[in-house]
mmCIF file of C-alpha atoms and ligand atoms in Angstrom:
data_model
loop_
_atom_site.group_PDB
_atom_site.id
_atom_site.type_symbol
_atom_site.label_atom_id
_atom_site.label_comp_id
_atom_site.label_asym_id
_atom_site.label_seq_id
_atom_site.Cartn_x
_atom_site.Cartn_y
_atom_site.Cartn_z
ATOM 1 C CA MET A 112 99.377 25.582 -26.067
ATOM 2 C CA LEU A 113 97.302 26.848 -29.084
ATOM 3 C CA SER A 114 98.875 29.731 -30.865
ATOM 4 C CA ALA A 115 96.594 33.056 -31.045
ATOM 5 C CA GLN A 116 96.014 32.353 -34.673
ATOM 6 C CA ASN A 117 94.930 28.591 -34.227
ATOM 7 C CA LEU A 118 92.711 29.682 -31.180
ATOM 8 C CA GLU A 119 90.950 32.114 -33.666
ATOM 9 C CA LEU A 120 90.406 29.417 -36.105
ATOM 10 C CA PHE A 121 89.143 27.168 -33.405
ATOM 11 C CA LEU A 122 86.579 29.749 -32.199
ATOM 12 C CA GLU A 123 85.366 30.301 -35.719
ATOM 13 C CA SER A 124 84.553 26.747 -36.095
ATOM 14 C CA VAL A 125 82.277 26.593 -33.274
ATOM 15 C CA PRO A 126 78.546 27.049 -33.803
ATOM 16 C CA ASP A 127 77.737 29.117 -30.742
ATOM 17 C CA ALA A 128 78.805 32.701 -30.269
ATOM 18 C CA MET A 129 82.163 32.448 -28.045
ATOM 19 C CA LEU A 130 83.904 35.026 -26.200
ATOM 20 C CA ILE A 131 87.353 34.837 -24.320
ATOM 21 C CA VAL A 132 87.299 37.353 -21.581
ATOM 22 C CA ASP A 133 90.336 38.077 -19.331
ATOM 23 C CA SER A 134 90.140 38.103 -15.437
ATOM 24 C CA GLY A 135 89.428 41.901 -15.472
ATOM 25 C CA GLY A 136 86.322 41.324 -17.700
ATOM 26 C CA GLN A 137 87.994 42.646 -20.882
ATOM 27 C CA ILE A 138 87.030 40.794 -24.149
ATOM 28 C CA ALA A 139 90.184 39.143 -25.494
ATOM 29 C CA MET A 140 88.857 37.382 -28.486
ATOM 30 C CA THR A 141 85.559 36.560 -30.090
ATOM 31 C CA ASN A 142 84.060 34.735 -33.153
ATOM 32 C CA GLY A 143 81.900 35.829 -36.124
ATOM 33 C CA ARG A 144 78.581 34.489 -34.291
ATOM 34 C CA VAL A 145 78.960 37.067 -31.572
ATOM 35 C CA GLU A 146 79.175 39.762 -34.221
ATOM 36 C CA GLU A 147 76.021 38.300 -35.798
ATOM 37 C CA LEU A 148 74.183 37.920 -32.460
ATOM 38 C CA PHE A 149 75.038 41.291 -30.803
ATOM 39 C CA GLY A 150 75.484 43.511 -33.928
ATOM 40 C CA TYR A 151 78.961 44.869 -32.973
ATOM 41 C CA SER A 152 82.090 44.209 -35.055
ATOM 42 C CA LYS A 153 85.147 42.332 -33.762
ATOM 43 C CA SER A 154 87.224 45.461 -33.386
ATOM 44 C CA GLU A 155 84.544 47.163 -31.183
ATOM 45 C CA LEU A 156 84.276 44.148 -28.995
ATOM 46 C CA VAL A 157 87.972 43.287 -28.338
ATOM 47 C CA GLY A 158 89.114 45.301 -25.588
ATOM 48 C CA SER A 159 85.846 46.375 -24.422
ATOM 49 C CA GLN A 160 84.359 45.315 -21.036
ATOM 50 C CA VAL A 161 82.019 42.201 -21.400
ATOM 51 C CA GLU A 162 79.402 43.899 -19.480
ATOM 52 C CA MET A 163 78.537 46.044 -22.571
ATOM 53 C CA LEU A 164 76.644 43.020 -23.925
ATOM 54 C CA MET A 165 74.185 42.843 -20.763
ATOM 55 C CA PRO A 166 71.390 44.877 -19.767
ATOM 56 C CA ALA A 167 72.579 48.213 -17.823
ATOM 57 C CA ALA A 168 70.575 47.045 -14.697
ATOM 58 C CA HIS A 169 72.948 43.744 -14.371
ATOM 59 C CA ARG A 170 76.117 45.175 -15.234
ATOM 60 C CA LYS A 171 77.378 46.137 -11.656
ATOM 61 C CA ARG A 172 76.099 42.873 -10.233
ATOM 62 C CA HIS A 173 78.036 41.050 -12.879
ATOM 63 C CA VAL A 174 81.330 42.712 -12.016
ATOM 64 C CA GLY A 175 80.971 40.923 -8.565
ATOM 65 C CA PHE A 176 79.978 37.650 -10.143
ATOM 66 C CA ARG A 177 82.908 37.675 -12.422
ATOM 67 C CA GLU A 178 85.492 38.479 -9.582
ATOM 68 C CA ARG A 179 84.067 35.630 -7.590
ATOM 69 C CA TYR A 180 84.362 33.277 -10.572
ATOM 70 C CA VAL A 181 87.912 34.089 -11.186
ATOM 71 C CA GLU A 182 88.828 33.231 -7.425
ATOM 72 C CA ALA A 183 87.096 29.700 -7.849
ATOM 73 C CA PRO A 184 87.008 29.052 -11.450
ATOM 74 C CA ARG A 185 85.242 25.877 -12.958
ATOM 75 C CA ALA A 186 83.446 24.899 -16.001
ATOM 76 C CA ARG A 187 79.811 25.399 -15.426
ATOM 77 C CA ASN A 188 76.622 27.200 -16.819
ATOM 78 C CA MET A 189 76.169 30.767 -15.751
ATOM 79 C CA ALA A 190 73.621 30.347 -12.804
ATOM 80 C CA SER A 191 70.894 32.829 -12.271
ATOM 81 C CA ASN A 192 67.750 33.250 -10.483
ATOM 82 C CA TYR A 193 66.605 35.370 -13.315
ATOM 83 C CA GLU A 194 66.540 34.857 -16.984
ATOM 84 C CA LEU A 195 69.929 35.693 -18.449
ATOM 85 C CA GLN A 196 69.501 38.407 -21.121
ATOM 86 C CA GLY A 197 71.948 39.913 -23.919
ATOM 87 C CA VAL A 198 71.747 43.197 -25.392
ATOM 88 C CA ARG A 199 72.153 44.023 -29.083
ATOM 89 C CA ARG A 200 73.995 47.132 -30.316
ATOM 90 C CA SER A 201 70.294 48.168 -31.125
ATOM 91 C CA GLY A 202 69.533 48.047 -27.525
ATOM 92 C CA GLU A 203 67.189 44.929 -28.125
ATOM 93 C CA GLN A 204 67.341 42.385 -25.274
ATOM 94 C CA PHE A 205 67.013 38.668 -25.762
ATOM 95 C CA PRO A 206 67.225 35.733 -23.572
ATOM 96 C CA VAL A 207 70.529 33.824 -23.560
ATOM 97 C CA GLU A 208 72.287 30.728 -21.956
ATOM 98 C CA ILE A 209 75.727 30.974 -21.231
ATOM 99 C CA SER A 210 78.436 28.387 -20.373
ATOM 100 C CA LEU A 211 81.674 29.379 -18.729
ATOM 101 C CA SER A 212 84.986 27.405 -18.846
ATOM 102 C CA PRO A 213 88.354 28.798 -17.194
ATOM 103 C CA VAL A 214 91.414 28.715 -19.389
ATOM 104 C CA PRO A 215 94.630 29.155 -17.355
ATOM 105 C CA VAL A 216 97.229 31.135 -19.218
ATOM 106 C CA GLY A 217 100.481 31.687 -17.368
ATOM 107 C CA SER A 218 99.338 33.185 -13.995
ATOM 108 C CA ASP A 219 96.207 34.701 -15.381
ATOM 109 C CA ILE A 220 92.847 32.975 -16.007
ATOM 110 C CA LEU A 221 90.968 33.555 -19.196
ATOM 111 C CA ILE A 222 87.259 32.744 -19.391
ATOM 112 C CA LEU A 223 85.963 30.977 -22.340
ATOM 113 C CA SER A 224 82.214 31.538 -22.685
ATOM 114 C CA ALA A 225 79.555 30.141 -25.093
ATOM 115 C CA ILE A 226 76.586 32.199 -25.564
ATOM 116 C CA ARG A 227 73.346 30.794 -27.077
ATOM 117 C CA ASP A 228 70.295 32.797 -28.111
ATOM 118 C CA VAL A 229 67.372 30.842 -26.501
ATOM 119 C CA THR A 230 64.458 33.066 -27.731
ATOM 120 C CA GLU A 231 63.070 30.365 -30.057
ATOM 121 C CA ARG A 232 63.504 27.392 -27.262
ATOM 122 C CA LEU A 233 61.851 29.642 -24.742
ATOM 123 C CA GLU A 234 59.024 30.563 -27.182
ATOM 124 C CA ARG A 235 58.471 26.804 -27.986
ATOM 125 C CA GLU A 236 58.422 25.991 -24.478
ATOM 126 C CA ARG A 237 55.968 28.762 -23.669
ATOM 127 C CA ARG A 238 53.737 27.507 -26.423
ATOM 128 C CA ALA A 239 53.908 23.937 -25.212
ATOM 129 C CA ARG A 240 53.039 24.979 -21.719
ATOM 130 C CA ALA A 241 50.014 27.070 -23.006
ATOM 131 C CA ASN A 242 48.842 24.138 -25.202
ATOM 132 C CA GLU A 243 49.000 21.719 -22.129
ATOM 133 C CA VAL A 244 46.808 24.181 -20.150
ATOM 134 C CA GLU A 245 44.401 24.500 -22.911
ATOM 135 C CA LEU A 246 44.321 20.730 -23.403
ATOM 136 C CA GLU A 247 43.683 20.310 -19.717
ATOM 137 C CA LYS A 248 40.828 23.031 -19.865
ATOM 138 C CA LEU A 249 39.320 21.138 -22.693
ATOM 139 C CA VAL A 250 39.506 17.803 -21.068
ATOM 140 C CA ASN A 251 37.731 19.142 -18.132
ATOM 141 C CA VAL A 252 35.057 20.863 -20.093
ATOM 142 C CA ASN A 253 34.491 17.645 -21.931
ATOM 143 C CA ARG A 254 34.280 15.605 -18.651
ATOM 144 C CA PHE A 255 31.764 18.184 -17.360
ATOM 145 C CA LEU A 256 29.710 18.099 -20.528
ATOM 146 C CA PHE A 257 29.848 14.279 -20.704
ATOM 147 C CA SER A 258 28.444 13.718 -17.133
ATOM 148 C CA LEU A 259 25.987 16.667 -17.630
ATOM 149 C CA SER A 260 24.679 15.115 -20.711
ATOM 150 C CA HIS A 261 24.203 11.835 -19.016
ATOM 151 C CA GLU A 262 22.247 13.451 -16.130
ATOM 152 C CA LEU A 263 20.046 15.298 -18.567
ATOM 153 C CA ARG A 264 19.229 12.183 -20.539
ATOM 154 C CA THR A 265 17.451 10.376 -17.527
ATOM 155 C CA PRO A 266 14.678 13.007 -16.831
ATOM 156 C CA LEU A 267 14.250 13.724 -20.519
ATOM 157 C CA ASN A 268 13.636 10.046 -21.129
ATOM 158 C CA ALA A 269 10.962 10.299 -18.413
ATOM 159 C CA ILE A 270 9.241 13.635 -19.985
ATOM 160 C CA SER A 271 9.054 12.017 -23.347
ATOM 161 C CA GLY A 272 7.909 8.514 -21.964
ATOM 162 C CA PHE A 273 5.382 10.004 -19.882
ATOM 163 C CA ALA A 274 4.120 12.438 -22.664
ATOM 164 C CA ALA A 275 3.760 9.419 -24.779
ATOM 165 C CA THR A 276 1.900 7.365 -22.225
ATOM 166 C CA LEU A 277 -0.654 10.273 -21.807
ATOM 167 C CA LEU A 278 -1.114 10.595 -25.509
ATOM 168 C CA MET A 279 -1.790 7.105 -25.788
ATOM 169 C CA GLY A 280 -4.688 7.760 -23.624
ATOM 170 C CA LEU A 281 -3.436 5.316 -20.915
ATOM 171 C CA SER A 282 -4.335 7.749 -18.061
ATOM 172 C CA GLY A 283 -7.732 8.782 -19.361
ATOM 173 C CA PRO A 284 -9.197 10.531 -22.453
ATOM 174 C CA LEU A 285 -7.641 14.038 -23.501
ATOM 175 C CA ASN A 286 -9.276 16.872 -25.308
ATOM 176 C CA ASP A 287 -7.758 18.186 -28.522
ATOM 177 C CA GLU A 288 -5.871 21.076 -26.895
ATOM 178 C CA GLN A 289 -4.331 18.701 -24.480
ATOM 179 C CA GLN A 290 -3.218 16.507 -27.047
ATOM 180 C CA ASP A 291 -1.654 19.405 -28.970
ATOM 181 C CA HIS A 292 0.226 20.565 -25.903
ATOM 182 C CA LEU A 293 1.649 17.067 -25.140
ATOM 183 C CA LYS A 294 2.698 16.474 -28.737
ATOM 184 C CA THR A 295 4.739 19.685 -28.224
ATOM 185 C CA ILE A 296 6.097 18.429 -24.947
ATOM 186 C CA GLU A 297 7.011 15.134 -26.655
ATOM 187 C CA GLN A 298 8.791 16.747 -29.632
ATOM 188 C CA SER A 299 10.775 19.204 -27.686
ATOM 189 C CA ALA A 300 11.998 16.373 -25.438
ATOM 190 C CA GLU A 301 12.903 14.427 -28.419
ATOM 191 C CA HIS A 302 14.683 17.317 -30.021
ATOM 192 C CA LEU A 303 16.680 17.845 -26.777
ATOM 193 C CA LEU A 304 17.403 14.212 -26.730
ATOM 194 C CA ALA A 305 18.741 14.173 -30.177
ATOM 195 C CA LEU A 306 20.909 17.301 -29.343
ATOM 196 C CA ILE A 307 22.278 15.514 -26.145
ATOM 197 C CA ASN A 308 22.929 12.240 -28.041
ATOM 198 C CA GLN A 309 24.860 14.071 -30.925
ATOM 199 C CA LEU A 310 26.922 16.060 -28.349
ATOM 200 C CA LEU A 311 27.715 12.865 -26.451
ATOM 201 C CA SER A 312 28.524 11.121 -29.621
ATOM 202 C CA LEU A 313 31.189 13.928 -30.420
ATOM 203 C CA MET A 314 32.625 13.442 -26.818
ATOM 204 C CA GLN A 315 33.111 9.817 -27.326
ATOM 205 C CA PRO A 316 36.626 8.949 -26.050
ATOM 206 C CA GLU A 317 37.594 7.199 -29.400
ATOM 207 C CA PHE A 318 36.829 10.434 -31.284
ATOM 208 C CA ASN A 319 39.767 12.134 -29.411
ATOM 209 C CA SER A 320 42.850 12.397 -31.617
ATOM 210 C CA GLU A 321 44.923 10.690 -28.940
ATOM 211 C CA ASN A 322 42.614 7.517 -29.023
ATOM 212 C CA MET A 323 41.495 7.331 -32.565
ATOM 213 C CA ILE A 324 42.496 3.979 -34.152
ATOM 214 C CA ILE A 325 43.900 4.300 -37.499
ATOM 215 C CA GLU A 326 43.846 1.162 -39.538
ATOM 216 C CA LYS A 327 43.895 -0.039 -43.052
ATOM 217 C CA ILE A 328 40.184 0.191 -44.112
ATOM 218 C CA ASP A 329 38.291 -0.394 -47.483
ATOM 219 C CA GLY A 330 36.489 2.867 -48.289
ATOM 220 C CA ARG A 331 34.076 1.085 -50.509
ATOM 221 C CA ASP A 332 33.004 -1.331 -47.711
ATOM 222 C CA ALA A 333 32.563 1.539 -45.292
ATOM 223 C CA ALA A 334 30.423 3.410 -47.746
ATOM 224 C CA SER A 335 28.409 0.221 -48.607
ATOM 225 C CA ALA A 336 27.695 -0.495 -44.944
ATOM 226 C CA VAL A 337 26.350 2.955 -44.414
ATOM 227 C CA CYS A 338 24.116 2.725 -47.474
ATOM 228 C CA LYS A 339 22.544 -0.504 -46.277
ATOM 229 C CA MET A 340 22.012 1.165 -42.885
ATOM 230 C CA MET A 341 20.094 3.998 -44.822
ATOM 231 C CA GLU A 342 18.383 1.776 -47.367
ATOM 232 C CA ARG A 343 15.171 1.345 -45.372
ATOM 233 C CA GLU A 344 14.741 5.031 -44.489
ATOM 234 C CA ALA A 345 15.254 5.890 -48.239
ATOM 235 C CA SER A 346 13.002 3.417 -49.613
ATOM 236 C CA ALA A 347 10.210 4.472 -47.173
ATOM 237 C CA LYS A 348 10.461 7.897 -48.667
ATOM 238 C CA GLY A 349 10.244 6.465 -52.146
ATOM 239 C CA LEU A 350 13.776 7.517 -52.886
ATOM 240 C CA SER A 351 16.103 5.601 -55.214
ATOM 241 C CA PHE A 352 19.292 4.919 -53.549
ATOM 242 C CA LYS A 353 22.578 4.199 -55.282
ATOM 243 C CA LEU A 354 26.118 3.208 -54.373
ATOM 244 C CA ASP A 355 28.543 3.970 -57.242
ATOM 245 C CA GLY A 356 32.144 3.066 -57.196
ATOM 246 C CA PRO A 357 34.959 0.695 -58.457
ATOM 247 C CA GLU A 358 34.790 -2.975 -58.010
ATOM 248 C CA LYS A 359 38.073 -3.307 -56.411
ATOM 249 C CA PRO A 360 38.706 -2.118 -52.883
ATOM 250 C CA ILE A 361 39.564 1.470 -52.192
ATOM 251 C CA LYS A 362 42.246 1.236 -49.451
ATOM 252 C CA LEU A 363 42.954 4.095 -47.137
ATOM 253 C CA LYS A 364 44.609 4.428 -43.699
ATOM 254 C CA SER A 365 41.853 6.010 -41.280
ATOM 255 C CA SER A 366 39.529 5.476 -38.550
ATOM 256 C CA HIS A 367 36.599 3.275 -39.419
ATOM 257 C CA ARG A 368 34.556 4.681 -36.659
ATOM 258 C CA MET A 369 35.074 8.304 -37.775
ATOM 259 C CA LEU A 370 34.478 7.520 -41.277
ATOM 260 C CA THR A 371 31.324 5.786 -40.546
ATOM 261 C CA GLN A 372 29.970 8.443 -38.294
ATOM 262 C CA ILE A 373 30.671 11.202 -41.123
ATOM 263 C CA LEU A 374 29.122 9.152 -43.746
ATOM 264 C CA ILE A 375 25.803 8.288 -41.538
ATOM 265 C CA ASN A 376 25.603 12.212 -41.138
ATOM 266 C CA LEU A 377 25.901 13.039 -44.748
ATOM 267 C CA VAL A 378 23.795 10.186 -46.224
ATOM 268 C CA GLY A 379 21.244 10.681 -43.405
ATOM 269 C CA ASN A 380 20.986 14.379 -44.349
ATOM 270 C CA ALA A 381 20.654 13.590 -47.998
ATOM 271 C CA VAL A 382 17.785 11.201 -47.256
ATOM 272 C CA LYS A 383 16.088 13.769 -44.653
ATOM 273 C CA TYR A 384 16.342 16.613 -46.956
ATOM 274 C CA THR A 385 14.988 14.946 -50.240
ATOM 275 C CA ASP A 386 11.416 13.926 -50.853
ATOM 276 C CA ARG A 387 11.728 12.747 -54.311
ATOM 277 C CA GLY A 388 14.362 11.777 -56.755
ATOM 278 C CA ASP A 389 17.468 9.952 -55.696
ATOM 279 C CA VAL A 390 20.411 9.834 -53.395
ATOM 280 C CA THR A 391 23.729 8.782 -54.991
ATOM 281 C CA VAL A 392 26.890 7.794 -52.738
ATOM 282 C CA ARG A 393 29.933 7.757 -55.151
ATOM 283 C CA ILE A 394 33.311 6.915 -54.111
ATOM 284 C CA ARG A 395 36.457 7.256 -55.903
ATOM 285 C CA ARG A 396 40.255 8.064 -55.939
ATOM 286 C CA CYS A 397 41.796 11.330 -56.952
ATOM 287 C CA GLY A 398 45.166 12.958 -56.942
ATOM 288 C CA ARG A 399 48.659 11.305 -56.838
ATOM 289 C CA GLY A 400 51.485 10.913 -54.651
ATOM 290 C CA ASP A 401 51.342 13.290 -51.502
ATOM 291 C CA GLY A 402 48.016 14.685 -52.858
ATOM 292 C CA ALA A 403 46.471 11.166 -53.335
ATOM 293 C CA ALA A 404 42.779 11.307 -51.717
ATOM 294 C CA VAL A 405 39.820 9.234 -51.478
ATOM 295 C CA GLN A 406 36.485 11.033 -52.241
ATOM 296 C CA PHE A 407 33.091 10.208 -50.867
ATOM 297 C CA GLU A 408 30.475 12.075 -52.749
ATOM 298 C CA VAL A 409 26.890 12.114 -51.497
ATOM 299 C CA THR A 410 24.329 13.788 -53.998
ATOM 300 C CA ASP A 411 20.693 14.216 -53.510
ATOM 301 C CA THR A 412 17.924 15.903 -55.533
ATOM 302 C CA GLY A 413 16.440 17.449 -52.296
ATOM 303 C CA ILE A 414 15.516 21.108 -51.319
ATOM 304 C CA GLY A 415 19.241 22.484 -51.617
ATOM 305 C CA ILE A 416 20.779 24.954 -49.570
ATOM 306 C CA PRO A 417 20.007 28.760 -49.820
ATOM 307 C CA ASP A 418 23.120 30.789 -50.825
ATOM 308 C CA GLU A 419 22.886 32.944 -47.584
ATOM 309 C CA ALA A 420 23.631 29.687 -45.622
ATOM 310 C CA ARG A 421 26.775 28.743 -47.361
ATOM 311 C CA GLU A 422 29.352 30.339 -44.826
ATOM 312 C CA ARG A 423 27.836 29.015 -41.885
ATOM 313 C CA LEU A 424 26.579 25.679 -42.693
ATOM 314 C CA PHE A 425 29.434 23.875 -40.676
ATOM 315 C CA GLU A 426 28.767 25.925 -37.559
ATOM 316 C CA MET A 427 27.378 24.279 -34.463
ATOM 317 C CA PHE A 428 23.681 24.445 -34.191
ATOM 318 C CA TYR A 429 23.203 25.995 -37.583
ATOM 319 C CA ARG A 430 20.226 25.167 -39.705
ATOM 320 C CA ALA A 431 19.806 26.372 -43.052
ATOM 321 C CA ASN A 432 16.130 26.528 -43.230
ATOM 322 C CA ARG A 433 15.005 27.411 -39.806
ATOM 323 C CA ASP A 434 11.242 27.206 -40.762
ATOM 324 C CA GLN A 435 11.751 23.781 -42.162
ATOM 325 C CA GLU A 436 9.685 21.030 -40.864
ATOM 326 C CA LYS A 437 12.467 18.486 -40.912
ATOM 327 C CA GLU A 438 13.522 17.408 -37.505
ATOM 328 C CA GLY A 439 17.109 18.404 -36.621
ATOM 329 C CA THR A 440 19.747 19.751 -34.310
ATOM 330 C CA GLY A 441 22.257 21.628 -36.549
ATOM 331 C CA ILE A 442 25.182 19.385 -35.105
ATOM 332 C CA GLY A 443 25.691 16.625 -37.631
ATOM 333 C CA LEU A 444 27.662 18.849 -40.179
ATOM 334 C CA PHE A 445 29.765 20.476 -37.507
ATOM 335 C CA ILE A 446 30.594 17.146 -35.953
ATOM 336 C CA SER A 447 31.354 15.685 -39.473
ATOM 337 C CA GLN A 448 33.617 18.552 -40.410
ATOM 338 C CA GLN A 449 35.666 18.164 -37.010
ATOM 339 C CA LEU A 450 36.098 14.576 -37.646
ATOM 340 C CA ALA A 451 37.042 15.085 -41.076
ATOM 341 C CA VAL A 452 39.739 17.675 -40.130
ATOM 342 C CA ARG A 453 41.024 15.194 -37.355
ATOM 343 C CA LEU A 454 41.438 12.569 -40.158
ATOM 344 C CA GLY A 455 43.416 14.985 -42.179
ATOM 345 C CA GLY A 456 40.602 15.641 -44.593
ATOM 346 C CA ARG A 457 37.676 18.102 -45.207
ATOM 347 C CA ILE A 458 33.984 18.476 -46.250
ATOM 348 C CA GLU A 459 32.841 20.691 -49.101
ATOM 349 C CA PHE A 460 29.443 21.021 -50.675
ATOM 350 C CA SER A 461 27.716 22.594 -53.840
ATOM 351 C CA SER A 462 24.219 23.127 -53.950
ATOM 352 C CA ALA A 463 21.370 24.663 -55.935
ATOM 353 C CA GLN A 464 18.383 25.675 -53.998
ATOM 354 C CA GLY A 465 15.283 23.448 -54.867
ATOM 355 C CA GLN A 466 17.507 21.217 -57.078
ATOM 356 C CA GLY A 467 19.758 19.321 -54.744
ATOM 357 C CA SER A 468 23.160 19.176 -53.026
ATOM 358 C CA LYS A 469 26.411 17.439 -53.218
ATOM 359 C CA PHE A 470 28.578 16.876 -50.084
ATOM 360 C CA THR A 471 32.231 15.764 -50.695
ATOM 361 C CA LEU A 472 34.344 14.155 -48.012
ATOM 362 C CA SER A 473 37.979 13.963 -48.884
ATOM 363 C CA LEU A 474 40.327 12.079 -47.078
ATOM 364 C CA PRO A 475 43.986 11.563 -47.728
ATOM 365 C CA GLN A 476 45.176 8.117 -49.027
ATOM 366 C CA LYS A 477 48.585 7.787 -47.311
ATOM 367 C CA GLY A 478 50.559 4.760 -46.342
ATOM 368 C CA VAL A 479 48.408 2.118 -48.033
HETATM 369 P P1 LIG B 3 20.384 18.969 -38.911
HETATM 370 O O1 LIG B 3 20.297 18.188 -40.126
HETATM 371 O O2 LIG B 3 20.284 18.212 -37.648
HETATM 372 O O3 LIG B 3 19.663 20.326 -38.829
HETATM 373 P P2 LIG B 3 23.315 19.286 -39.761
HETATM 374 O O4 LIG B 3 24.397 19.756 -39.001
HETATM 375 O O5 LIG B 3 23.351 17.817 -40.208
HETATM 376 O O6 LIG B 3 22.066 19.483 -38.856
HETATM 377 O O7 LIG B 3 22.957 20.242 -41.088
HETATM 378 C C1 LIG B 3 22.906 21.534 -40.805
HETATM 379 C C2 LIG B 3 21.930 22.141 -41.932
HETATM 380 O O8 LIG B 3 22.369 22.181 -43.210
HETATM 381 C C3 LIG B 3 20.646 21.454 -41.987
HETATM 382 O O9 LIG B 3 19.714 21.994 -40.950
HETATM 383 C C4 LIG B 3 19.967 21.716 -43.267
HETATM 384 O O10 LIG B 3 19.408 23.127 -43.227
HETATM 385 C C5 LIG B 3 21.389 21.754 -44.093
HETATM 386 N N1 LIG B 3 21.625 20.611 -44.625
HETATM 387 C C6 LIG B 3 22.417 19.735 -44.482
HETATM 388 N N2 LIG B 3 22.507 18.813 -45.376
HETATM 389 C C7 LIG B 3 21.679 19.095 -46.383
HETATM 390 C C8 LIG B 3 21.216 18.479 -47.468
HETATM 391 N N3 LIG B 3 21.691 17.223 -47.958
HETATM 392 N N4 LIG B 3 20.336 19.167 -48.318
HETATM 393 C C9 LIG B 3 19.727 20.317 -47.810
HETATM 394 N N5 LIG B 3 20.082 20.847 -46.697
HETATM 395 C C10 LIG B 3 21.017 20.189 -45.964
#
């Protein structure tokens, strides 16, 4: 049998708060963790009834539980239909988990109990449950929007298709007013269609964080592919179009699809909002170690962005120059920023109205 001194040393070496209680419920021994957890000193605890550490409402009931335990003692967790609570000296309650082990000493039974503060664990579990519910809601909303968007696309295609047919005069001649109205119908339908298509692109399953494919890619290749895609549009507007970057590949671990989608939006905007001058796509490495990043800079000499639009530019449906005659939906930058964040990066911009803008996408360059 352990001496009382050894027993005390043993209790002190245990990471949990430990109490030894006799069959009458009196605390016989404790360790320092109990003092820290409950705010009482050892001398206050030893000799007191263990029920002092429980909420007043549970004390009476506990006396009965304790007596029954002593009649049939075995090692187990303290079972309960309700969350077990401890009470600190300050009166503050906190959730605990308690395990019990009987220790026969002569004809008496001592009860060794380990008490664990489970506040943090319960909070983590609560947050995990809340996240699951949120995720489930998002998935459902996504599913709903996805099918709704598909459903909307079919009649919208019919509207713009028939408007175009009428405008071509295939169903007979139109007067000027009819032509104007039809053009408005056609433009509105196209605008709506563009909105829906962009929303659908955001909802593509591979753009979900869980489904995204992270692979080793060459940032320079991705940028040059997007520039090629946009070259025709740029030269049709008489814009000089440049790709500027090192000769060697710029490796990064990222999603090729997402990166391409972001660059299409940024380069597409630069071309759309620039009527003369040039659009440059520059790619470069910056930072070191954990902070190493690849930057894609898209610079134009276009209309620029008014100061009052700065704060809101990445909001969904926000368009900086409402009266602008350029077609658009105000979704592209929102989507791009979302994707950049999912890739661990971000998009920033600087601009001078009437002189041009620079959008910079930074992506971490980890694990390459
Ligand atoms: P959209 O171009 O379809 O309107 P975006 O979300 O791509 O939507 O952009 C939001 C707004 O930001 C645009 O309406 C435009 O006012 C402004 N913007 C974006 N890129 C540029 C740019 N390169 N130059 C000037 N304005 C820009």
